Amino acid sequence: MFNRISSKFQTIFKQIRGQGRLSEKNISDSLRDVKLALLDADVNYRVVKEIVARTRQDVMGEKVLQSLRPGQQFIKVFHDRLVEFMTDPESELKLAHTPALILLAGLQGAGKTTAAAKLALWLKEKQKLSSLLVAADLQRPAAVAQLEVLGNQIGVEIFKGKGKSPLKIIGDAIKYAKSSKIGCVIVDTAGRLHIDEKLMEELRKIKDKYPPDEILLVLDAMTGQDAVNVAVEFDRQITITGSILTKLDGDARAGAAISFRSVTGRPIKLIGTGEKLTDLQVFDPERIVSRILGMGDIVSLAERAQETFDAADAEKWEKKWKKASIDLEDFRKQIGQLKKMGSWESIMGMLPAGMPDMEGGGDRIKRMEAILDSMSPLERENPVIINGSRRERIARGSGTTVPEVNQLLKQFKMMKKMMKKTKGLSEKLKIGGANWPLS
Ligand SMILES: Nc1nc2c(ncn2[C@@H]2O[C@H](COP(=O)(O)OP(=O)(O)OP(=O)(O)O)[C@@H](O)[C@H]2O)c(=O)[nH]1
Ligand SMILES: [Mg+2]
């Protein structure tokens, strides 16, 4: 996530951290680099100018210049200004009615249908609120079926009405939700290639007849500033309550996330960070800024790990780690757990910049898993018995090669060695904490 901009900031920060003293000249130089990095990430020009001006003002303040580590202070000031720009007091979902009504709107392919299902799952798990997914996209023939597939995956009911208008379907859905005591009605609407009068008219009609608790504009972060311009237009025409910024995984530029609130005056409420239905998070400026600046998002990663890993399992693992007594079966379980945490890209996006190159990691993990699956339980328990002919069999069975099997066994051996060296997982994490750039 945000790899390009975060590696730029890492370079800028390295330079400024190396300065014993900050002068007007090196502050200006750094701020010029900061400005270019922000513009390159497709941040709105006015927003860039304001962020840079405010950072300059604060950095020039006595306290920063005279502090022991002025470079570090510079980074902190810039970090705080960015967070400030992106923070909105109204960023929480407000679902006042029963059933609450959430209308999702947006251009074609922005991720509305995916976001509808993600939101239903999120409400169910985080807010204990049941949802009804309403298929009000009657433009695309496959749209209803797509929502049905997603609804089935998460065990959420779908409401559809063949041949009816979106307005009628929504009215029926609300009635149905009321009688079935469903907490929230989430409406997936049709996308358009461009903002057109017909789309706006349809949304306006829905809004007038059934005032939603939330009108969330779903925007593709990959489109940078365009996403923000689209939002300004939607807001002007139908008044949105906020947005869901999708596709923040991968190589999305940071422009939309940084400029949105300042340009539109509306909050980003949620973000989509992957194709899996669990890849939806509350928009937390502090965490996003950490990612943009290349500081990683250890908080999200730890949270996700906590949600996924069974506490008892984790304890067992830690005990085994301390004794360095894990076998390949434990190794296999760990890989399974890691996979449950989400897509490889979404996990990698949370790690600080400058980590070893993990490209193609998702594929590598799949191959490792195939190798482990091809071993017999006895081999996993006792890897020393895996001789040459067994290696050949395992490679054949897993569709991999003998060098790959060898590599996995070598990695496992190294991991055991490392376990002997570190006393426990918790201590290992503390070592990581000391490298935290702002600490
Ligand atoms: N990587 C990534 N892909 C996403 C995310 N959200 C949606 N997608 C993908 O984007 C594509 C379009 O998503 P949809 O949910 O169908 O978009 P839509 O806005 O409903 O599209 P229309 O109904 O055609 O207007 C799909 O392939 C999704 O899997 C995300 O957060 N990350
Ligand atoms: Mg759709």
Coordinates of C-alpha atoms and ligand atoms in Angstrom, one line a residue:
M1 CA 0.0 0.0 0.0
F2 CA 1.3 3.5 -0.9
N3 CA 4.7 2.0 -1.7
R4 CA 5.8 4.7 -4.1
I5 CA 5.0 7.6 -1.8
S6 CA 6.2 5.9 1.3
S7 CA 9.6 5.1 -0.1
K8 CA 10.0 8.7 -1.2
F9 CA 9.2 9.9 2.3
Q10 CA 11.7 7.4 3.8
T11 CA 14.4 8.9 1.7
I12 CA 13.4 12.5 2.6
F13 CA 13.2 11.6 6.3
K14 CA 16.6 9.8 6.3
Q15 CA 18.1 12.9 4.9
I16 CA 16.5 15.2 7.5
R17 CA 17.2 12.9 10.4
G18 CA 20.9 13.0 9.5
Q19 CA 21.0 16.8 10.0
G20 CA 22.3 17.9 13.3
R21 CA 20.7 21.3 13.0
L22 CA 17.8 22.5 10.9
S23 CA 18.4 25.7 9.0
E24 CA 16.0 27.6 6.9
K25 CA 17.8 26.2 3.9
N26 CA 17.5 22.5 4.7
I27 CA 13.9 23.0 5.9
S28 CA 13.0 24.5 2.6
D29 CA 14.8 21.8 0.7
S30 CA 13.0 19.1 2.6
L31 CA 9.7 20.8 2.2
R32 CA 10.2 21.1 -1.5
D33 CA 10.8 17.3 -1.6
V34 CA 7.7 16.7 0.5
K35 CA 5.7 18.9 -1.8
L36 CA 6.9 17.0 -4.9
A37 CA 6.1 13.6 -3.3
L38 CA 2.6 14.7 -2.4
L39 CA 1.9 16.1 -5.9
D40 CA 3.3 12.9 -7.4
A41 CA 0.8 10.9 -5.2
D42 CA -1.9 13.0 -6.8
V43 CA -2.8 15.1 -3.8
N44 CA -4.9 18.2 -4.6
Y45 CA -2.6 21.2 -5.2
R46 CA -4.3 23.5 -2.8
V47 CA -4.1 20.8 -0.1
V48 CA -0.4 20.3 -0.7
K49 CA 0.2 24.0 -0.4
E50 CA -1.7 24.2 2.8
I51 CA 0.0 21.2 4.4
V52 CA 3.4 22.4 3.5
A53 CA 2.7 25.9 4.7
R54 CA 1.5 24.7 8.0
T55 CA 4.4 22.3 8.5
R56 CA 6.8 25.1 7.7
Q57 CA 5.2 27.4 10.2
D58 CA 5.4 24.9 13.0
V59 CA 8.9 23.7 12.2
M60 CA 10.2 27.2 12.2
G61 CA 8.8 27.5 15.8
E62 CA 11.6 27.8 18.4
K63 CA 10.8 24.5 20.1
V64 CA 11.5 22.4 17.0
L65 CA 14.7 24.1 16.0
Q66 CA 16.2 24.0 19.4
S67 CA 15.1 20.4 20.2
L68 CA 17.7 17.7 20.5
R69 CA 16.6 15.8 17.4
P70 CA 15.2 18.5 15.1
G71 CA 15.0 16.0 12.1
Q72 CA 12.8 13.7 14.2
Q73 CA 10.6 16.7 15.2
F74 CA 10.2 17.8 11.6
I75 CA 8.8 14.4 10.8
K76 CA 6.5 14.5 13.7
V77 CA 5.2 17.9 12.8
F78 CA 4.5 16.8 9.3
H79 CA 2.9 13.6 10.4
D80 CA 0.6 15.5 12.8
R81 CA -0.4 18.1 10.2
L82 CA -1.3 15.3 7.7
V83 CA -3.4 13.5 10.3
E84 CA -5.1 16.8 11.1
F85 CA -6.0 17.4 7.5
M86 CA -7.6 14.0 7.2
T87 CA -9.5 13.9 10.5
D88 CA -13.2 14.5 10.6
P89 CA -15.3 14.5 13.8
E90 CA -18.2 13.0 11.9
S91 CA -16.4 9.9 10.6
E92 CA -18.5 7.3 12.5
L93 CA -21.5 5.7 10.8
K94 CA -24.7 7.1 12.1
L95 CA -27.4 4.5 12.0
A96 CA -30.3 6.1 13.9
H97 CA -33.4 4.4 12.4
T98 CA -34.7 0.8 12.8
P99 CA -34.1 -0.5 10.2
A100 CA -31.3 1.9 9.3
L101 CA -30.9 2.7 5.6
I102 CA -27.6 2.9 3.9
L103 CA -27.5 3.9 0.3
L104 CA -24.3 3.1 -1.7
A105 CA -23.6 5.1 -4.8
G106 CA -20.7 5.6 -7.1
L107 CA -19.3 5.2 -10.6
Q108 CA -19.0 1.9 -12.5
G109 CA -16.5 -0.5 -11.0
A110 CA -15.7 1.6 -7.9
G111 CA -16.5 -1.4 -5.7
K112 CA -20.1 -0.7 -4.6
T113 CA -21.4 -4.3 -4.7
T114 CA -18.3 -5.6 -2.9
A115 CA -18.5 -2.8 -0.4
A116 CA -22.2 -3.6 0.3
A117 CA -21.3 -7.2 1.2
K118 CA -18.2 -6.1 3.2
L119 CA -20.3 -3.6 5.1
A120 CA -23.0 -6.3 5.9
L121 CA -20.3 -8.6 7.3
W122 CA -18.6 -5.7 9.2
L123 CA -21.9 -4.6 10.8
K124 CA -22.7 -8.2 11.7
E125 CA -19.3 -8.8 13.3
K126 CA -18.4 -5.4 14.8
Q127 CA -21.8 -4.0 15.7
K128 CA -23.9 -7.1 16.0
L129 CA -26.3 -5.7 13.5
S130 CA -28.1 -7.8 11.0
S131 CA -28.4 -6.6 7.4
L132 CA -30.5 -7.0 4.3
L133 CA -28.7 -6.5 1.1
V134 CA -30.9 -4.9 -1.5
A135 CA -30.1 -5.4 -5.2
A136 CA -31.2 -2.1 -6.7
D137 CA -28.8 -2.3 -9.6
L138 CA -31.0 -3.1 -12.5
Q139 CA -28.6 -1.8 -15.2
R140 CA -26.3 -4.8 -15.3
P141 CA -28.0 -8.1 -15.8
A142 CA -25.3 -9.9 -13.7
A143 CA -25.4 -7.4 -10.8
V144 CA -28.1 -9.2 -8.8
A145 CA -26.4 -12.6 -9.2
Q146 CA -23.1 -11.0 -8.0
L147 CA -24.7 -9.7 -4.9
E148 CA -26.4 -13.1 -4.3
V149 CA -23.0 -14.9 -4.5
L150 CA -21.5 -12.5 -2.0
G151 CA -24.5 -12.6 0.3
N152 CA -24.3 -16.4 0.4
Q153 CA -20.6 -16.3 1.3
I154 CA -21.4 -14.3 4.4
G155 CA -24.8 -15.6 5.3
V156 CA -26.7 -12.4 4.7
E157 CA -30.1 -12.3 3.1
I158 CA -30.6 -10.6 -0.3
F159 CA -33.7 -8.7 -1.4
K160 CA -34.5 -8.5 -5.1
G161 CA -37.5 -7.6 -7.1
K162 CA -37.6 -8.7 -10.7
G163 CA -39.0 -6.1 -13.1
K164 CA -39.6 -3.5 -10.4
S165 CA -38.1 -0.1 -10.2
P166 CA -35.2 0.6 -7.7
L167 CA -37.6 2.8 -5.8
K168 CA -40.2 0.1 -5.4
I169 CA -37.7 -2.5 -4.5
I170 CA -36.2 -0.3 -1.7
G171 CA -39.7 0.4 -0.4
D172 CA -40.5 -3.3 -0.2
A173 CA -37.1 -4.1 1.3
I174 CA -37.6 -1.6 4.1
K175 CA -41.0 -3.1 4.9
Y176 CA -39.6 -6.6 4.8
A177 CA -36.7 -5.6 7.1
K178 CA -39.1 -4.1 9.5
S179 CA -41.3 -7.1 9.7
S180 CA -38.3 -9.5 10.0
K181 CA -36.5 -7.3 12.6
I182 CA -33.5 -6.8 10.4
G183 CA -31.3 -3.9 11.7
C184 CA -29.9 -2.4 8.6
V185 CA -30.9 -2.2 4.9
I186 CA -27.9 -1.8 2.6
V187 CA -28.8 -0.7 -0.9
D188 CA -26.5 -1.5 -3.8
T189 CA -27.2 0.8 -6.7
A190 CA -26.2 0.9 -10.4
G191 CA -23.0 2.4 -11.5
R192 CA -22.5 4.7 -14.4
L193 CA -19.5 5.4 -16.6
H194 CA -19.8 9.1 -15.9
I195 CA -21.9 11.3 -13.6
D196 CA -25.1 11.7 -15.6
E197 CA -28.4 13.3 -15.0
K198 CA -30.3 10.0 -15.1
L199 CA -28.2 8.5 -12.3
M200 CA -28.5 11.5 -10.2
E201 CA -32.2 11.7 -10.7
E202 CA -32.6 8.1 -9.7
L203 CA -30.6 8.7 -6.5
R204 CA -32.5 11.9 -5.7
K205 CA -35.8 10.1 -6.0
I206 CA -34.7 7.4 -3.6
K207 CA -33.3 9.9 -1.2
D208 CA -36.5 12.0 -1.2
K209 CA -38.8 9.1 -0.7
Y210 CA -36.7 7.1 1.8
P211 CA -34.2 9.5 3.5
P212 CA -31.2 7.3 4.2
D213 CA -29.2 7.3 7.5
E214 CA -26.1 7.2 5.4
I215 CA -25.4 8.0 1.7
L216 CA -22.0 6.7 1.1
L217 CA -20.2 7.3 -2.0
V218 CA -18.0 4.4 -3.0
L219 CA -14.7 5.6 -4.6
D220 CA -11.8 3.8 -6.2
A221 CA -8.6 5.1 -4.6
M222 CA -6.6 4.1 -7.7
T223 CA -8.2 7.1 -9.5
G224 CA -6.6 9.6 -7.1
Q225 CA -7.8 13.1 -7.5
D226 CA -10.5 12.1 -9.9
A227 CA -12.2 10.3 -7.1
V228 CA -12.3 13.5 -5.1
N229 CA -13.7 15.5 -8.1
V230 CA -16.4 12.9 -8.5
A231 CA -17.2 13.2 -4.8
V232 CA -17.5 17.0 -5.1
E233 CA -20.1 16.6 -7.9
F234 CA -22.1 13.9 -6.1
D235 CA -22.1 15.9 -3.0
R236 CA -23.3 19.0 -4.8
Q237 CA -26.1 17.1 -6.4
I238 CA -27.3 14.6 -3.7
T239 CA -25.4 15.6 -0.5
I240 CA -23.5 12.6 0.6
T241 CA -22.7 11.7 4.3
G242 CA -19.3 10.3 3.6
S243 CA -17.4 7.9 1.5
I244 CA -16.0 4.4 1.4
L245 CA -12.6 4.5 -0.3
T246 CA -11.8 1.2 -1.9
K247 CA -8.8 -0.6 -3.4
L248 CA -6.4 1.0 -1.0
D249 CA -4.3 -2.2 -1.3
G250 CA -2.0 -2.7 -4.2
D251 CA -0.4 0.4 -5.7
A252 CA -3.1 2.9 -4.9
R253 CA -1.8 6.5 -4.8
A254 CA -2.4 8.3 -1.6
G255 CA -4.0 11.4 -3.3
A256 CA -7.6 10.6 -2.6
A257 CA -7.1 9.6 1.0
I258 CA -5.2 12.7 1.8
S259 CA -7.3 15.3 -0.1
F260 CA -10.8 13.9 0.3
R261 CA -11.8 15.5 3.6
S262 CA -10.2 18.9 2.9
V263 CA -11.7 19.3 -0.6
T264 CA -15.1 17.8 -0.1
G265 CA -15.7 18.7 3.6
R266 CA -17.0 15.2 4.1
P267 CA -15.4 12.3 5.9
I268 CA -14.1 9.1 4.5
K269 CA -15.8 6.6 6.8
L270 CA -14.5 3.2 5.7
I271 CA -11.8 1.8 3.5
G272 CA -11.5 -1.3 1.4
T273 CA -8.1 -2.9 1.5
G274 CA -8.5 -6.0 -0.6
E275 CA -10.9 -8.2 -2.5
K276 CA -11.8 -10.4 0.4
L277 CA -15.0 -9.6 2.2
T278 CA -13.1 -9.2 5.5
D279 CA -11.0 -6.4 3.9
L280 CA -13.0 -3.5 5.2
Q281 CA -11.8 -1.1 7.9
V282 CA -12.7 2.0 9.7
F283 CA -10.8 5.0 8.2
D284 CA -8.3 5.9 10.8
P285 CA -6.1 8.9 9.6
E286 CA -3.4 8.1 12.1
R287 CA -2.9 4.6 10.7
I288 CA -3.2 5.7 7.1
V289 CA -0.6 8.4 7.7
S290 CA 1.8 5.9 9.2
R291 CA 1.4 3.8 6.1
I292 CA 1.9 6.8 3.8
L293 CA 5.0 7.8 5.6
G294 CA 6.4 4.2 5.5
M295 CA 6.1 3.6 9.2
G296 CA 3.9 0.5 8.7
D297 CA 0.6 -0.1 10.4
I298 CA 1.6 -2.5 13.2
V299 CA -1.6 -1.6 15.1
S300 CA -3.9 -2.9 12.4
L301 CA -1.7 -6.0 11.8
A302 CA -1.7 -6.8 15.5
E303 CA -5.4 -6.4 15.7
R304 CA -6.0 -8.5 12.7
A305 CA -3.7 -11.2 14.1
Q306 CA -5.5 -11.1 17.4
E307 CA -8.9 -11.5 15.7
T308 CA -7.7 -14.4 13.6
F309 CA -5.4 -16.4 15.9
D310 CA -6.9 -18.5 18.5
A311 CA -5.6 -17.4 21.9
A312 CA -5.0 -21.0 23.1
D313 CA -3.2 -21.8 19.9
A314 CA -1.1 -18.7 20.3
E315 CA -0.1 -19.7 23.8
K316 CA 0.8 -23.2 22.6
W317 CA 2.9 -21.7 19.8
E318 CA 4.7 -19.4 22.2
K319 CA 5.5 -22.3 24.5
K320 CA 6.9 -24.3 21.7
W321 CA 8.8 -21.3 20.4
K322 CA 10.5 -21.0 23.8
K323 CA 11.5 -24.6 23.7
A324 CA 12.3 -24.5 20.0
S325 CA 10.3 -27.6 19.7
I326 CA 8.0 -26.9 16.8
D327 CA 7.7 -29.3 13.9
L328 CA 6.5 -29.0 10.3
E329 CA 2.9 -29.6 11.4
D330 CA 3.1 -26.4 13.5
F331 CA 4.7 -24.7 10.6
R332 CA 1.8 -25.7 8.4
K333 CA -0.8 -24.5 10.9
Q334 CA 0.9 -21.1 11.1
I335 CA 0.8 -20.7 7.4
G336 CA -3.0 -21.6 7.5
Q337 CA -3.5 -18.9 10.1
L338 CA -1.6 -16.3 8.1
K339 CA -3.7 -17.0 5.1
K340 CA -6.9 -16.4 7.2
M341 CA -5.6 -12.9 8.1
G342 CA -6.4 -11.7 4.6
S343 CA -4.8 -11.4 1.2
W344 CA -1.0 -11.4 1.2
E345 CA -1.0 -7.9 -0.3
S346 CA -3.2 -6.5 2.5
I347 CA -0.9 -8.0 5.1
M348 CA 2.3 -6.7 3.4
G349 CA 0.7 -3.3 3.1
M350 CA 0.7 -3.0 6.9
L351 CA 4.4 -3.7 7.3
P352 CA 6.8 -0.8 7.5
A353 CA 8.6 0.2 4.3
G354 CA 12.1 -1.2 3.8
M355 CA 11.2 -4.7 4.8
P356 CA 12.9 -7.4 2.7
D357 CA 11.4 -7.9 -0.7
M358 CA 8.3 -10.0 -0.3
E359 CA 7.1 -9.8 -3.9
G360 CA 5.3 -12.9 -5.0
G361 CA 4.9 -13.9 -1.4
G362 CA 1.3 -15.0 -1.8
D363 CA 2.3 -17.4 -4.5
R364 CA 5.3 -18.6 -2.5
I365 CA 3.1 -19.3 0.5
K366 CA 0.7 -21.4 -1.7
R367 CA 3.6 -23.5 -2.9
M368 CA 5.0 -23.9 0.6
E369 CA 1.6 -25.1 1.7
A370 CA 1.4 -27.6 -1.2
I371 CA 4.8 -29.0 -0.2
L372 CA 3.7 -29.4 3.5
D373 CA 0.5 -31.0 2.4
S374 CA 2.4 -33.6 0.3
M375 CA 4.3 -34.7 3.3
S376 CA 3.1 -37.6 5.5
P377 CA 2.2 -36.7 9.1
L378 CA 5.3 -38.7 10.2
E379 CA 7.5 -36.6 8.0
R380 CA 6.0 -33.4 9.3
E381 CA 6.6 -34.5 12.8
N382 CA 10.0 -35.7 12.2
P383 CA 11.6 -33.8 9.3
V384 CA 15.0 -35.4 9.7
I385 CA 13.7 -38.6 8.0
I386 CA 13.0 -36.6 4.7
N387 CA 15.8 -38.1 2.6
G388 CA 16.5 -37.7 -1.1
S389 CA 13.8 -40.0 -2.4
R390 CA 11.2 -38.6 -0.1
R391 CA 12.1 -35.1 -1.3
E392 CA 11.5 -36.2 -4.9
R393 CA 8.2 -37.7 -4.0
I394 CA 7.1 -34.6 -2.1
A395 CA 8.1 -32.3 -5.0
R396 CA 6.1 -34.5 -7.5
G397 CA 3.1 -34.6 -5.2
S398 CA 3.0 -30.9 -4.7
G399 CA 3.7 -29.9 -8.2
T400 CA 6.9 -28.1 -7.1
T401 CA 10.6 -28.9 -7.5
V402 CA 13.2 -30.6 -5.2
P403 CA 15.1 -27.3 -4.8
E404 CA 11.9 -25.8 -3.5
V405 CA 11.4 -28.6 -1.0
N406 CA 15.1 -28.2 0.0
Q407 CA 14.6 -24.5 0.5
L408 CA 11.5 -25.0 2.7
L409 CA 13.4 -27.5 4.9
K410 CA 16.3 -25.1 5.1
Q411 CA 14.0 -22.3 6.1
F412 CA 12.5 -24.4 8.8
K413 CA 15.9 -25.3 10.2
M414 CA 16.8 -21.7 10.3
M415 CA 13.6 -20.8 12.0
K416 CA 14.3 -23.3 14.7
K417 CA 17.8 -21.9 15.1
M418 CA 16.4 -18.5 15.5
M419 CA 13.9 -19.7 18.1
K420 CA 16.7 -21.0 20.2
K421 CA 18.3 -17.6 20.1
T422 CA 15.3 -15.5 21.0
K423 CA 13.7 -16.2 24.3
G424 CA 10.2 -15.7 23.3
L425 CA 7.8 -14.1 20.8
S426 CA 7.0 -11.3 23.1
E427 CA 10.6 -10.2 23.5
K428 CA 11.1 -10.4 19.8
L429 CA 8.3 -8.0 19.3
K430 CA 9.8 -5.6 21.7
I431 CA 13.0 -5.5 19.7
G432 CA 10.9 -4.5 16.7
G433 CA 9.3 -1.7 18.7
A434 CA 12.5 0.0 19.4
N435 CA 13.0 0.7 15.7
W436 CA 9.7 2.5 15.5
P437 CA 10.6 5.7 13.6
L438 CA 8.8 8.1 15.9
S439 CA 9.7 6.6 19.2
Ligands
LIG1 N1 -8.1 -5.0 -4.7 C1 -9.3 -4.6 -4.4 N2 -10.3 -4.9 -5.3 C2 -11.5 -4.5 -4.9 C3 -11.8 -3.8 -3.7 N3 -13.2 -3.5 -3.7 C4 -13.6 -4.0 -4.9 N4 -12.7 -4.6 -5.6 C5 -12.8 -5.2 -7.0 O1 -13.2 -4.3 -7.9 C6 -14.0 -4.9 -8.9 C7 -15.3 -4.1 -9.0 O2 -16.1 -4.3 -7.8 P1 -17.6 -4.2 -7.8 O3 -18.0 -4.3 -6.3 O4 -18.3 -5.1 -8.7 O5 -17.9 -2.7 -8.3 P2 -19.2 -2.0 -8.5 O6 -19.0 -0.6 -8.2 O7 -20.4 -2.7 -7.9 O8 -19.3 -2.1 -10.1 P3 -20.7 -1.8 -11.0 O9 -21.8 -2.5 -10.4 O10 -20.3 -2.4 -12.4 O11 -20.8 -0.4 -11.1 C8 -14.2 -6.3 -8.5 O12 -13.3 -7.1 -9.2 C9 -13.8 -6.3 -7.0 O13 -13.3 -7.5 -6.6 C10 -10.7 -3.5 -2.8 O14 -10.9 -2.9 -1.8 N5 -9.5 -4.0 -3.2
MG2 MG -22.1 -3.4 -8.6

